[in-house]
PDB file of C-alpha atoms in Angstrom:
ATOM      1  CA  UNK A   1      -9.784 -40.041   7.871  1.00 49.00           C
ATOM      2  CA  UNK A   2     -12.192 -42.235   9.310  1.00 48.00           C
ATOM      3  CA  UNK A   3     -12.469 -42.964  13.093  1.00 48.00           C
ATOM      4  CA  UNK A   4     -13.811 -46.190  14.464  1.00 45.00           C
ATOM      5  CA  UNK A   5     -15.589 -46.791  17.848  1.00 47.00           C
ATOM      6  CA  UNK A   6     -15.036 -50.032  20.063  1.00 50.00           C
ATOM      7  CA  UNK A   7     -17.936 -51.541  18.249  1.00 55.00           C
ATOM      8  CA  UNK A   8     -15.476 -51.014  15.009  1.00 67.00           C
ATOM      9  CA  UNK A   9     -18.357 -48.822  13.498  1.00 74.00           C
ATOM     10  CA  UNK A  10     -17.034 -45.492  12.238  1.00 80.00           C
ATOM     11  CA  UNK A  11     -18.277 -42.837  14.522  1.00 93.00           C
ATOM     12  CA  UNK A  12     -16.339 -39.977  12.779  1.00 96.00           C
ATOM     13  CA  UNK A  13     -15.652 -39.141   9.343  1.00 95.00           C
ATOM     14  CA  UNK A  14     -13.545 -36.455   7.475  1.00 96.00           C
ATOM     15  CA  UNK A  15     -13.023 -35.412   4.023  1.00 95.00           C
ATOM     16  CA  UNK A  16     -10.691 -32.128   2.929  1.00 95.00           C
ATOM     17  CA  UNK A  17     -11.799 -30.387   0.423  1.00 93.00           C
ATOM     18  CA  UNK A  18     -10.240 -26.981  -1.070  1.00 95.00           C
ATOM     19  CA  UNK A  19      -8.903 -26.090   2.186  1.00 95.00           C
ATOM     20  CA  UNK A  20     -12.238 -27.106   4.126  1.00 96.00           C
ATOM     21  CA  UNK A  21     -12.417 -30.152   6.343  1.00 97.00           C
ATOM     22  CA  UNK A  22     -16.053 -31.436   6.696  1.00 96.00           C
ATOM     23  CA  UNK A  23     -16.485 -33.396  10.045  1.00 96.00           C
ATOM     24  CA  UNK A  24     -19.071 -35.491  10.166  1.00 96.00           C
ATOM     25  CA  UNK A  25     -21.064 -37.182  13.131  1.00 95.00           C
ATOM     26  CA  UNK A  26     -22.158 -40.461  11.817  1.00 95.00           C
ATOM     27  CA  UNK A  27     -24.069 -41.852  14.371  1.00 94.00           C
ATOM     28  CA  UNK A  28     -27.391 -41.419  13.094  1.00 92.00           C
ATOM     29  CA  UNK A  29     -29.370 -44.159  14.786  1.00 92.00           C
ATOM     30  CA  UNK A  30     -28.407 -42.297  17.958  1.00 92.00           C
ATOM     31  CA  UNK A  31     -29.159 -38.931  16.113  1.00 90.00           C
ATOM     32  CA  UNK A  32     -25.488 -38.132  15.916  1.00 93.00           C
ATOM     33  CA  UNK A  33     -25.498 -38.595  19.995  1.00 93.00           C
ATOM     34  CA  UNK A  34     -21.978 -38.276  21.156  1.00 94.00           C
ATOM     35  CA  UNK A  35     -19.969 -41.373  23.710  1.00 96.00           C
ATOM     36  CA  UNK A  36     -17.016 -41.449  24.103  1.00 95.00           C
ATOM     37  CA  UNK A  37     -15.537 -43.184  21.232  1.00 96.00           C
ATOM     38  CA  UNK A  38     -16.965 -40.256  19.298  1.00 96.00           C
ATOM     39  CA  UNK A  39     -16.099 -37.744  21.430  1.00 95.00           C
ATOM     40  CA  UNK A  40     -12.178 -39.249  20.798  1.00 95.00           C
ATOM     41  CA  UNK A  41     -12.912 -39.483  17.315  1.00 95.00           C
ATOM     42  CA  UNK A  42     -13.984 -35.705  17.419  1.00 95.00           C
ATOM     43  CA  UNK A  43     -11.134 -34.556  19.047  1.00 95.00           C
ATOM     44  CA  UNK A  44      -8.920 -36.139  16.373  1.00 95.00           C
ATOM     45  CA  UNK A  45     -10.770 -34.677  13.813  1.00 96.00           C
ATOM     46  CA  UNK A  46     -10.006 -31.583  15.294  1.00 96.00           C
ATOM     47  CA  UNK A  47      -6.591 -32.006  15.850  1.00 95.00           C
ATOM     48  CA  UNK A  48      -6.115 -32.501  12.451  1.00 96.00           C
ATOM     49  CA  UNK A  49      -7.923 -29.371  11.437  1.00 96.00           C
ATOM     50  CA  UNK A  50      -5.504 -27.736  13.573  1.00 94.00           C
ATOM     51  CA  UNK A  51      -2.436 -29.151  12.469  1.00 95.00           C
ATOM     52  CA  UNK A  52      -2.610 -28.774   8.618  1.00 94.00           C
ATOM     53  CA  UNK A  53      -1.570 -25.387   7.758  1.00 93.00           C
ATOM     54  CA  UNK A  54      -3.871 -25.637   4.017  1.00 95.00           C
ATOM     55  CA  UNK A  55      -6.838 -25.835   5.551  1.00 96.00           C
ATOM     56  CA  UNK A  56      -8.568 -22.793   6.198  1.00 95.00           C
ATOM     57  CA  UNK A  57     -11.751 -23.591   7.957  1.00 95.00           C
ATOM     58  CA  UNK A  58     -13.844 -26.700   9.072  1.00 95.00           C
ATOM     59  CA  UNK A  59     -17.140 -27.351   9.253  1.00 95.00           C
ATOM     60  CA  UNK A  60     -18.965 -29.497  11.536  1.00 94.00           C
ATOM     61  CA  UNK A  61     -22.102 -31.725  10.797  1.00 94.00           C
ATOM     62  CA  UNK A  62     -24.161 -34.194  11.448  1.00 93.00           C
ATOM     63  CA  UNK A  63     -25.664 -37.538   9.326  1.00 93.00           C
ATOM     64  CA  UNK A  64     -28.819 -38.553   8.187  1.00 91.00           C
ATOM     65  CA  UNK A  65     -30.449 -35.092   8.988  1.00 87.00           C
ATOM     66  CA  UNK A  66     -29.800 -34.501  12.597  1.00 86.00           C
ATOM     67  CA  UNK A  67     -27.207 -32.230  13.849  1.00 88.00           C
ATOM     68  CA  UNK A  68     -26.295 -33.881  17.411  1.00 89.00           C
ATOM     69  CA  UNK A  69     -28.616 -34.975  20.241  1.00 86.00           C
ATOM     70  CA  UNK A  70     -25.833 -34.302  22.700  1.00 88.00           C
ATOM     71  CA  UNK A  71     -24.773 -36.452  25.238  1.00 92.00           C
ATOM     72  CA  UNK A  72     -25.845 -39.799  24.486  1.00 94.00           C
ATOM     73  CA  UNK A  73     -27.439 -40.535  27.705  1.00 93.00           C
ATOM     74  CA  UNK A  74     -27.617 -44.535  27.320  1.00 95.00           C
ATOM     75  CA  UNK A  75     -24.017 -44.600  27.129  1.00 94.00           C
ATOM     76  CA  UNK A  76     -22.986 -42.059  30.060  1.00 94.00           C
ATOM     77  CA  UNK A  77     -25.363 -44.483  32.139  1.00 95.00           C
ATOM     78  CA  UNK A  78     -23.252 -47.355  31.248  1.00 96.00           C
ATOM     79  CA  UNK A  79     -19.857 -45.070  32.141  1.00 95.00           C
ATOM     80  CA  UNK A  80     -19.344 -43.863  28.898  1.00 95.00           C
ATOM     81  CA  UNK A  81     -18.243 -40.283  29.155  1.00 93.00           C
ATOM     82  CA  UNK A  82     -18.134 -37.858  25.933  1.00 95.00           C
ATOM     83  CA  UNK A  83     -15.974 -35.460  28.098  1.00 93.00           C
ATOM     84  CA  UNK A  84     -12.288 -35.874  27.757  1.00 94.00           C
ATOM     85  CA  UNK A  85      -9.542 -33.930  30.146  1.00 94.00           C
ATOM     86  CA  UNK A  86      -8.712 -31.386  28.871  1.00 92.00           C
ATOM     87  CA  UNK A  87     -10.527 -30.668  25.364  1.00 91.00           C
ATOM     88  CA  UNK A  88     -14.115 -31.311  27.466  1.00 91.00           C
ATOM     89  CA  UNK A  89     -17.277 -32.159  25.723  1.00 92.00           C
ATOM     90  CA  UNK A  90     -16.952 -33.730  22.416  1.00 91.00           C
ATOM     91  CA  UNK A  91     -13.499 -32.837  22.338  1.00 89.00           C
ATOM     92  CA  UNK A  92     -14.361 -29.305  21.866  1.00 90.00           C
ATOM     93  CA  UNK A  93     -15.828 -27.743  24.616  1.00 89.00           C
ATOM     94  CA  UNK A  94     -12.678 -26.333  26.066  1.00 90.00           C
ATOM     95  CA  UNK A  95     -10.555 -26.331  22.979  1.00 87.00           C
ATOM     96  CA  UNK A  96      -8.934 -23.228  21.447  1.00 89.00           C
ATOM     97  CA  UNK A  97      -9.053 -24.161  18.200  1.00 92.00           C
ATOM     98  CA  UNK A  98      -7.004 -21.606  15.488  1.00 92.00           C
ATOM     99  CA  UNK A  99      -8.582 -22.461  12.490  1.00 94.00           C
ATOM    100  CA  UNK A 100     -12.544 -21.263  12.749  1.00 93.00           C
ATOM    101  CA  UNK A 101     -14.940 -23.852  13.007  1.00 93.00           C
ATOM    102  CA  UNK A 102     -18.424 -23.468  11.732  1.00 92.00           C
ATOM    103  CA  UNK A 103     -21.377 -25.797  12.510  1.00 89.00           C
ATOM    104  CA  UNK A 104     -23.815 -26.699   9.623  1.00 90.00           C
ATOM    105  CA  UNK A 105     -26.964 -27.783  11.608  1.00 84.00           C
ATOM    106  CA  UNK A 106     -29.354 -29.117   9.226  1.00 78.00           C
ATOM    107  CA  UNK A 107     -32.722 -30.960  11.395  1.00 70.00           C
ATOM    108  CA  UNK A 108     -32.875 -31.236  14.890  1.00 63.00           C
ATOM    109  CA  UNK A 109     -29.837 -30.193  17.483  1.00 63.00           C
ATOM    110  CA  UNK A 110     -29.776 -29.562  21.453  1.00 60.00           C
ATOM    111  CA  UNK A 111     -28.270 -26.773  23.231  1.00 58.00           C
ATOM    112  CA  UNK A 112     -26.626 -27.104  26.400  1.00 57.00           C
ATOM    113  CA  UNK A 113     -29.379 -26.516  28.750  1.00 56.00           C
ATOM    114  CA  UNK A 114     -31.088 -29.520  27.066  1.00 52.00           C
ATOM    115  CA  UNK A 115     -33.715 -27.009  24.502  1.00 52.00           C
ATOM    116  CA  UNK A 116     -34.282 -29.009  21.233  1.00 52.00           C
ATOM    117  CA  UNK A 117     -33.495 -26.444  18.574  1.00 52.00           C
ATOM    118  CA  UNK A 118     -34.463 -26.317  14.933  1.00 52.00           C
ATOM    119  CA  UNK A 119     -33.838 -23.733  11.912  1.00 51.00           C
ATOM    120  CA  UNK A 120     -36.082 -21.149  11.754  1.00 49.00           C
ATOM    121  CA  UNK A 121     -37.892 -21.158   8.367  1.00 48.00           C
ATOM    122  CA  UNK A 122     -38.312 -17.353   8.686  1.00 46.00           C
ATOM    123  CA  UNK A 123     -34.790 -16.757   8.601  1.00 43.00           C
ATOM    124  CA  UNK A 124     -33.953 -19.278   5.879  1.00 45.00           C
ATOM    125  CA  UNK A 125     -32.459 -21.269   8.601  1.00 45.00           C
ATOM    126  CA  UNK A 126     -29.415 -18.646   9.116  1.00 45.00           C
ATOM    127  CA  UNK A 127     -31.161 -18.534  12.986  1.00 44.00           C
ATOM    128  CA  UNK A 128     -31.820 -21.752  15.152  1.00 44.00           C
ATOM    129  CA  UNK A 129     -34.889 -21.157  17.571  1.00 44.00           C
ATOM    130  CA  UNK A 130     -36.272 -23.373  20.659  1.00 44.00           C
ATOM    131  CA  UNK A 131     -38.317 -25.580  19.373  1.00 42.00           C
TER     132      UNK A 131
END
């Protein structure tokens, strides 16, 4: 499944794979920042992980080598908003999901309190650390 913002750019993409679904940010010249189009696109994604009994987990990443950014702030400024009613942020936030999710950050990501984060070496990147 592929999910396309206004712009008619997909935002979102998903592939199933031996009962995993990899969802993919693809925003990368934004550094996988997330508007609202791809906060939709998110919650979607999720939805479907949710709603096909074969899968067993998904896994959540980012393209081109950054995890997510965040907000994208350029687009909240415009009115944009990447929190929906009711799943929140992303489409995630507040969402009970009953399949586990795991995120595979690879690069750069941002917590909520705005700390840039990045895989600590040390730990073989099992551990994310302020940057």
């Amino acid at each position: 499944m592929t999910t396309k913002s206004t712009t008619g750019i997909p935002t979102v993409h998903t592939e199933e794979q031996d009962g995993v679904l990899v969802i993919t940010i693809d925003r990368p010249k934004a550094r996988n920042a997330v508007d609202g189009p791809t906060a939709r696109a998110s919650a979607d994604a999720f939805d479907q992980l949710d709603s096909h009994d074969d899968l067993m987990v998904g896994v959540l990443t980012g393209a081109g080598g950054t995890f997510s950014a965040g907000m994208d702030l350029k687009a909240f400024a415009k009115g944009d908003t990447p929190v929906l009613p009711g799943p929140g942020f992303a489409g995630l936030t507040r969402t009970q999901l009953r399949t586990p999710l795991v995120a595979a950050v690879e690069g750069w990501a941002v917590d909520r309190d705005g700390a840039r984060l990045r895989p600590d070496r040390r730990s073989r990147g099992r551990h994310l650390r302020p940057h």
